[in-house]
Amino acid sequence: MKKIWERRRKNKGLPLIISVILIFSVLGAVVFSVSRKISREMSASAIHNLSESLGLIKGTLEVILSKEAEFQKLIAREIAMVEDPKGFIRSYDKNRTMVKLSLILSGEDEGISNTGEGFSEEELDFSAGKTVEGLPVSQSYLNDLGTWAYTIKCPVVKGGQEIAVLYIEYIYDDFDEALPGSFYNGKAMLYIMDTESERFVLKPKGMGERSAGHLNLQDFYRANNIMDEGLQAEVEANLDAGGNMMFYHDIREKESLLYMWAVNGGEVYLIGYVPIEAIQQEGKTVNQNLMIVVAVMLAVFFLCCILYYFYQRQQNKIRREREEEREIHNKQLAEALQAAQIASRSKTTFLSNMSHDIRTPMNAILGFTTLLAKDADNPAKVREYTKKITASGQHLLSLINDVLDVSKIESGKVVLTIGEFTLNDLVSSVDAIIRPMADARDQAFEVSVTGIKHEYLAGDETRINQILINLLSNSVKYTPRGGHIWFRIIGMKQFSRQYERIRIEVEDDGYGMTPEYLKTIFEAFTRAENSTTNKVQGTGLGMAITKNIVELMGGTIEVSSQVDKGTLFVVELELRIPECETDKEFWEKRGISRILAVDDDPEICRGIRMLMKETGVSVDAAFKGEDAIRMVREAVDAGQKYDMVLMDWRMPGMDGIETAKKLLATVSKPVPVMFLTAYAGDGMEEAFGIGGMGVLAKPFFVSAFKEKILEMQNRQDPHGPVSQAENNNSIEGLHLLVAEDNEINAEILSELLDVEGAGCEIIENGKLAVERFARSSEGEFDAILMDVQMPVMNGYEASRAIRALGRKDAGTIPIIAMTANAFAEDVKDALDAGMDVHIAKPIDMELLKKTLNQWTQRKE
């Protein structure tokens, strides 16, 4: 019934809608047709009216010129009849029309004028060939009175023979009285121009107000912005041809009709313009007609509205009964749609946000895994690769842990996890991810740390790591092959002794960014779009995420860039300095109290001295190999030898290897040398080939220095304190029951335990694990490693079943949860089920060893 009712309602409303559309379509067509017709008629009328007006003015001027020529002929005939022509000229009084009369007798070069001075035709220019009634007319000129004038010459003939030539000078100002007193109510502009010189010789009174003195045609062009060269050329051609011309142009933001009207065959021209509105006299009538049409349309529209209102009122009476039900239904649909849209946006943001961040460390893991297989026979490289794989894996794990925190995604908030970390670990983990990406593109990646006073800091290491990887990975992507990338950490002046103020700079010489894009770089979903960078894929979220994290830490981020020159990102952060005691005992136990730093860069030596300041170790500096050899000799002679030499790998002149060899050759007791080199430094094998040598990657950190010292001493004494410390977490001899349904995970865990000297028995699910433990003898297993998600019986159920067994060791055997369920509620569920401790996958072997030692000792 509902569908039938809706169909009837639509069928009733459709004819009304169609009727309204037809009415307005017809009215619109009529208005459009009338407007087009009126526009054509008004345009034609404007040109016609102006042509008539100019024709009248032209006729008036030509009549004046013709009368002047006829009058001059009469005077010439009169002169022919007198006995003394020169006397006639001298006695002739000038008037307003004829300013000056001159006569030159035949055979003479000069004549006389009625003004008394001599006269010569050389003062005039008749070369244009213009005539009036057959009499030559000169080019316009300024006379002695400073008024524009022209001269007509007429031969004086007596008895069929020319006896003289009569010259009469006329002024253009006399045209004023003959022209109309007003031209289009003073809105038009009119000039009289001499054609040959293109000079304006008269602006009649009442012919418009002059805003600027138009002296000639070019001045007229400039004043009215007629700068089109093609149009000017067309005007020149028209002047040469002596024709009339009209064209439209905007004068003072008003559409106007410009005219150039020839007078007396083009001897002079009427030049000016008139606004279109001034010559369209019928404009008022047109407006009235348009208003009538609009009023009719509005009346029809309101009539249609009234009809529609009554129609809707009748329909609403019926529709009101169903309105409540429809509103409830629509509300439910809207809520469902809103929930779906929110879920879709969350999913899209989640996937886009994490795609870039997860793939970056994954790239490092896969790359170093490939290199590990290639260089499996090189222990040094294997250790380096595994260290970098671990760093990248830890970073990836931290990202996944944050991604899986549903509450953060739903709330849109990120909570900082403050903990202690070292700049060494931070720089190393970032380098392990970025350097392979840069090497793949043949890019130079340079890392430097200067001015840092404390390398142990407190902050969210994962988030700082995320900031650096976002900035550096973008630099790699947006820098061409063979480019340069600089990663700098700079210590700044502290505002408080409790906080280390650092400045992080990420610079490249890549494609750069436009000033327009720099304004929106930190907005979500924005990417630089040009032919160079379109090939780089990305979500456009990286910079927005980076800025939010920096500001959440209370820091600032700035960017400067130039297209094709590169980009510089600057991040400033304040990180708390943790309260920890300096490990001076470490250096005392290893007999290190004085070291020599050798580097051609004084800033690096100053940084080493600054970082070693609180260790109690004295640091001297040398800036070249020769100085280092001299200082070592002097120290030996003075009985204050150096305990360690930190040597730059590459120095101008004598490099690090050569300096080290000479040191060994010049002192009786070898001095341990630690080479400082870039992460990708070549020739490390040569350093290991020299006795007592080690390699420390730049930049220098105390923690990394301590690790290398332990490595060197452990190589010299395998049974020393380092090896003993490593044995503190040994799990050798333990026998474990492992419940794990994933074959790969079970194989990996079995191999890792085997490497550590521990044995294990793998069980496929929780039920079998309970049965196997029930059959075991007391003390057969030292601990149980329990997965949570397993078929048949999960880890929680299996743990409860084991704890419920009637055996003495069922309540004391350590049960350690090993699962990918890493939320806080998962840890609680594991403890509630009777497990002792929770370890999240992937397994950290050092953490597992420490945990097993702790719980097996507690059991004993």
PDB file of N, CA and C in Angstrom, residues 44 69 85 157 173 374 455 465 476 486 491 533 535 582 632 638 643 702 716 722:
ATOM      1  N   ALA A  44      22.530  49.060 -33.822  1.00  0.00           N
ATOM      2  CA  ALA A  44      22.391  49.679 -35.145  1.00  0.00           C
ATOM      3  C   ALA A  44      21.970  51.132 -35.027  1.00  0.00           C
ATOM      4  N   ALA A  69      36.619  79.357 -49.997  1.00  0.00           N
ATOM      5  CA  ALA A  69      37.282  79.260 -51.301  1.00  0.00           C
ATOM      6  C   ALA A  69      36.581  80.135 -52.344  1.00  0.00           C
ATOM      7  N   PRO A  85      47.464  96.158 -57.572  1.00  0.00           N
ATOM      8  CA  PRO A  85      47.109  95.007 -56.705  1.00  0.00           C
ATOM      9  C   PRO A  85      47.734  95.088 -55.310  1.00  0.00           C
ATOM     10  N   VAL A 157      44.051  85.966 -62.261  1.00  0.00           N
ATOM     11  CA  VAL A 157      44.162  85.855 -63.717  1.00  0.00           C
ATOM     12  C   VAL A 157      43.559  87.116 -64.354  1.00  0.00           C
ATOM     13  N   ASP A 173      39.565  78.351 -35.260  1.00  0.00           N
ATOM     14  CA  ASP A 173      38.651  78.767 -34.198  1.00  0.00           C
ATOM     15  C   ASP A 173      37.329  79.281 -34.766  1.00  0.00           C
ATOM     16  N   LYS A 374      73.930 -13.105   2.380  1.00  0.00           N
ATOM     17  CA  LYS A 374      75.047 -12.904   1.464  1.00  0.00           C
ATOM     18  C   LYS A 374      76.387 -12.921   2.190  1.00  0.00           C
ATOM     19  N   GLU A 455      73.863  12.309  26.695  1.00  0.00           N
ATOM     20  CA  GLU A 455      73.286  11.399  25.706  1.00  0.00           C
ATOM     21  C   GLU A 455      72.184  10.534  26.302  1.00  0.00           C
ATOM     22  N   ASN A 465      61.651   8.597  17.220  1.00  0.00           N
ATOM     23  CA  ASN A 465      62.066   7.752  16.107  1.00  0.00           C
ATOM     24  C   ASN A 465      61.139   7.929  14.915  1.00  0.00           C
ATOM     25  N   VAL A 476      64.789  11.030   1.387  1.00  0.00           N
ATOM     26  CA  VAL A 476      65.303  10.006   0.458  1.00  0.00           C
ATOM     27  C   VAL A 476      64.410   9.923  -0.778  1.00  0.00           C
ATOM     28  N   TRP A 486      71.502  15.231   4.834  1.00  0.00           N
ATOM     29  CA  TRP A 486      72.225  15.516   6.075  1.00  0.00           C
ATOM     30  C   TRP A 486      71.271  15.372   7.256  1.00  0.00           C
ATOM     31  N   GLY A 491      73.253  20.329  19.970  1.00  0.00           N
ATOM     32  CA  GLY A 491      72.924  20.776  21.321  1.00  0.00           C
ATOM     33  C   GLY A 491      72.826  22.289  21.364  1.00  0.00           C
ATOM     34  N   THR A 533      57.740  14.948  -8.885  1.00  0.00           N
ATOM     35  CA  THR A 533      57.437  14.179  -7.673  1.00  0.00           C
ATOM     36  C   THR A 533      56.192  13.323  -7.785  1.00  0.00           C
ATOM     37  N   LYS A 535      55.807  10.720  -9.341  1.00  0.00           N
ATOM     38  CA  LYS A 535      56.161   9.302  -9.330  1.00  0.00           C
ATOM     39  C   LYS A 535      56.334   8.767  -7.923  1.00  0.00           C
ATOM     40  N   THR A 582      76.865   8.884  37.475  1.00  0.00           N
ATOM     41  CA  THR A 582      77.865   8.606  36.452  1.00  0.00           C
ATOM     42  C   THR A 582      78.628   7.333  36.791  1.00  0.00           C
ATOM     43  N   VAL A 632     101.542  11.506  21.894  1.00  0.00           N
ATOM     44  CA  VAL A 632     101.669  10.179  22.514  1.00  0.00           C
ATOM     45  C   VAL A 632     103.105   9.963  23.021  1.00  0.00           C
ATOM     46  N   ALA A 638     106.809  11.438  29.629  1.00  0.00           N
ATOM     47  CA  ALA A 638     106.492  12.079  30.909  1.00  0.00           C
ATOM     48  C   ALA A 638     105.900  11.099  31.910  1.00  0.00           C
ATOM     49  N   ASP A 643      95.625   5.989  27.846  1.00  0.00           N
ATOM     50  CA  ASP A 643      95.049   4.659  27.963  1.00  0.00           C
ATOM     51  C   ASP A 643      94.276   4.243  26.717  1.00  0.00           C
ATOM     52  N   VAL A 702      79.076   7.992  24.421  1.00  0.00           N
ATOM     53  CA  VAL A 702      79.752   7.309  25.520  1.00  0.00           C
ATOM     54  C   VAL A 702      79.285   5.858  25.622  1.00  0.00           C
ATOM     55  N   GLN A 716      90.337  -9.898  23.851  1.00  0.00           N
ATOM     56  CA  GLN A 716      91.652 -10.154  24.439  1.00  0.00           C
ATOM     57  C   GLN A 716      91.567 -11.164  25.579  1.00  0.00           C
ATOM     58  N   VAL A 722      83.238  -9.563  31.099  1.00  0.00           N
ATOM     59  CA  VAL A 722      82.144  -9.412  30.140  1.00  0.00           C
ATOM     60  C   VAL A 722      81.450 -10.739  29.911  1.00  0.00           C
TER      61      VAL A 722
END
